[in-house]
C-alpha cells in the first residue's frame, strides 16, 4: 500500500507569508480616519470645546491637519469652525477667498474665511485657514464624498478629499 507523505515543513513559510500579506491588506484597506475621535475639553468653567482631528494628504501628497471644532461659551453662544493647517513655508492660503466644498453629486458650497478671528493681536498665518462651516454643514451628507478646495496666494488650489467618517464626526460635533 502506497502512502502519500506530505512535508508540512515546506508549506510553513508560505503560510507565514500569506498571513503577513493578509495583515498588510487589512491595514491598507482600513479607513484612515478610524484613528480619530471626537474629544471634549472644558477650557474654562462653563466653556466647552468639542473637536475632531485628522491628518489628511492633499493631491500633491502634502500632509494637512484638519480640525473641526465647536466652542460653547458660558453664555450658551457657540461657534463651529474648520481649521486647516498646512506645513509652514510650503503653502500660502489666500485668506480673501472662501473655502469651497464640493460633493461628488456636484453640489458646491462655500465657507467664509474667518482666519483673522483666530487672534486679533496677530495677522493670520499663511499656512493656517479657519472657516465658518456652521451654515454649510447641515447641507452635507456623510454618505456623499466631499472635496475641499483651498485657494492659494499663487492662484492655484489645494484639494483635500474628506472621508465619510470624518464628515460624520463633524456632524456629531455640530449637533446641539
CSV table of C-alpha atoms in Angstrom, one decimal, residues 7-137:
chain,number,residue,atom,x,y,z
A,7,UNK,CA,6.0,17.5,4.0
A,8,UNK,CA,4.3,20.3,6.0
A,9,UNK,CA,7.7,21.9,6.9
A,10,UNK,CA,7.9,23.1,3.3
A,11,UNK,CA,4.5,24.7,3.4
A,12,UNK,CA,5.0,26.6,6.7
A,13,UNK,CA,7.0,29.6,5.3
A,14,UNK,CA,4.2,30.0,2.7
A,15,UNK,CA,1.6,30.1,5.4
A,16,UNK,CA,3.5,32.8,7.3
A,17,UNK,CA,3.9,34.8,4.1
A,18,UNK,CA,0.2,34.5,3.4
A,19,UNK,CA,-0.7,35.6,7.0
A,20,UNK,CA,1.6,38.6,6.7
A,21,UNK,CA,0.1,39.6,3.3
A,22,UNK,CA,-3.4,39.5,4.8
A,23,UNK,CA,-2.3,41.7,7.7
A,24,UNK,CA,-0.9,44.2,5.3
A,25,UNK,CA,-4.1,44.3,3.2
A,26,UNK,CA,-6.2,44.8,6.4
A,27,UNK,CA,-4.1,47.8,7.3
A,28,UNK,CA,-4.1,49.3,3.8
A,29,UNK,CA,-7.8,49.0,3.3
A,30,UNK,CA,-8.9,50.1,6.7
A,31,UNK,CA,-10.2,53.7,6.9
A,32,UNK,CA,-7.6,56.2,7.8
A,33,UNK,CA,-9.9,58.3,10.0
A,34,UNK,CA,-10.8,55.3,12.1
A,35,UNK,CA,-8.0,56.5,14.4
A,36,UNK,CA,-9.7,59.9,15.0
A,37,UNK,CA,-12.4,60.6,17.6
A,38,UNK,CA,-14.4,63.4,18.9
A,39,UNK,CA,-12.8,64.9,22.0
A,40,UNK,CA,-14.4,67.1,24.7
A,41,UNK,CA,-12.4,69.6,26.7
A,42,UNK,CA,-13.5,72.0,29.4
A,43,UNK,CA,-11.4,75.0,28.5
A,44,UNK,CA,-12.6,77.1,31.5
A,45,UNK,CA,-15.6,76.9,33.8
A,46,UNK,CA,-18.7,76.7,31.6
A,47,UNK,CA,-16.7,76.8,28.3
A,48,UNK,CA,-16.6,73.5,26.4
A,49,UNK,CA,-14.6,72.6,23.3
A,50,UNK,CA,-15.6,69.6,21.1
A,51,UNK,CA,-13.2,68.7,18.3
A,52,UNK,CA,-12.4,66.2,15.6
A,53,UNK,CA,-8.8,66.0,14.4
A,54,UNK,CA,-7.4,64.2,11.3
A,55,UNK,CA,-4.3,64.3,9.3
A,56,UNK,CA,-5.1,64.1,5.6
A,57,UNK,CA,-2.9,64.4,2.4
A,58,UNK,CA,-3.7,66.8,-0.4
A,59,UNK,CA,-3.4,65.9,-4.1
A,60,UNK,CA,0.4,66.5,-4.1
A,61,UNK,CA,0.9,64.3,-1.0
A,62,UNK,CA,1.5,67.1,1.5
A,63,UNK,CA,0.1,66.5,5.0
A,64,UNK,CA,-2.6,68.7,6.4
A,65,UNK,CA,-4.1,68.8,9.9
A,66,UNK,CA,-7.8,69.1,9.7
A,67,UNK,CA,-9.6,70.2,12.9
A,68,UNK,CA,-13.4,70.7,13.1
A,69,UNK,CA,-14.4,72.2,16.4
A,70,UNK,CA,-17.3,73.6,18.3
A,71,UNK,CA,-16.7,76.0,21.2
A,72,UNK,CA,-19.6,76.7,23.6
A,73,UNK,CA,-19.1,79.8,25.7
A,74,UNK,CA,-20.5,80.1,29.2
A,75,UNK,CA,-23.4,82.3,27.9
A,76,UNK,CA,-24.5,79.5,25.7
A,77,UNK,CA,-23.3,81.0,22.4
A,78,UNK,CA,-21.3,78.7,20.2
A,79,UNK,CA,-19.1,78.8,17.1
A,80,UNK,CA,-18.4,75.9,14.7
A,81,UNK,CA,-15.3,76.2,12.6
A,82,UNK,CA,-12.9,74.1,10.5
A,83,UNK,CA,-9.2,74.8,10.8
A,84,UNK,CA,-6.9,73.6,8.1
A,85,UNK,CA,-3.1,73.7,8.8
A,86,UNK,CA,-0.5,73.0,6.2
A,87,UNK,CA,3.2,72.7,6.6
A,88,UNK,CA,4.8,76.2,7.4
A,89,UNK,CA,6.6,77.6,4.3
A,90,UNK,CA,5.1,75.1,2.0
A,91,UNK,CA,1.7,76.7,1.4
A,92,UNK,CA,0.2,80.2,1.5
A,93,UNK,CA,-3.5,80.3,1.8
A,94,UNK,CA,-5.5,83.2,0.2
A,95,UNK,CA,-7.5,84.5,3.1
A,96,UNK,CA,-9.5,86.8,0.9
A,97,UNK,CA,-11.3,83.8,-0.7
A,98,UNK,CA,-13.7,81.3,0.8
A,99,UNK,CA,-13.2,77.5,1.2
A,100,UNK,CA,-15.1,75.6,-1.5
A,101,UNK,CA,-16.8,72.3,-0.6
A,102,UNK,CA,-17.8,70.1,-3.5
A,103,UNK,CA,-19.8,66.9,-3.2
A,104,UNK,CA,-19.5,64.0,-5.7
A,105,UNK,CA,-23.0,64.9,-6.7
A,106,UNK,CA,-21.8,68.3,-8.0
A,107,UNK,CA,-23.2,70.4,-5.2
A,108,UNK,CA,-20.9,73.3,-4.4
A,109,UNK,CA,-20.9,75.3,-1.2
A,110,UNK,CA,-18.6,77.9,0.3
A,111,UNK,CA,-17.4,78.6,3.8
A,112,UNK,CA,-16.3,82.1,4.8
A,113,UNK,CA,-12.6,82.5,5.8
A,114,UNK,CA,-12.6,83.6,9.5
A,115,UNK,CA,-8.8,83.3,10.0
A,116,UNK,CA,-8.5,86.8,11.1
A,117,UNK,CA,-10.7,86.0,14.1
A,118,UNK,CA,-8.2,83.4,15.5
A,119,UNK,CA,-6.3,86.2,17.2
A,120,UNK,CA,-6.9,89.9,16.9
A,121,UNK,CA,-3.3,90.5,18.1
A,122,UNK,CA,-1.5,88.8,15.2
A,123,UNK,CA,-2.2,88.5,11.5
A,124,UNK,CA,-3.5,85.2,10.1
A,125,UNK,CA,-0.7,82.7,9.4
A,126,UNK,CA,-0.1,81.9,5.7
A,127,UNK,CA,-0.4,78.1,6.3
A,128,UNK,CA,-3.5,78.2,8.6
A,129,UNK,CA,-7.0,78.7,7.5
A,130,UNK,CA,-10.1,78.8,9.6
A,131,UNK,CA,-13.5,78.6,8.0
A,132,UNK,CA,-17.1,79.0,9.3
A,133,UNK,CA,-18.7,75.7,8.4
A,134,UNK,CA,-21.9,76.2,10.5
A,135,UNK,CA,-24.1,77.3,7.6
A,136,UNK,CA,-23.0,74.6,5.2
A,137,UNK,CA,-22.6,71.5,7.4
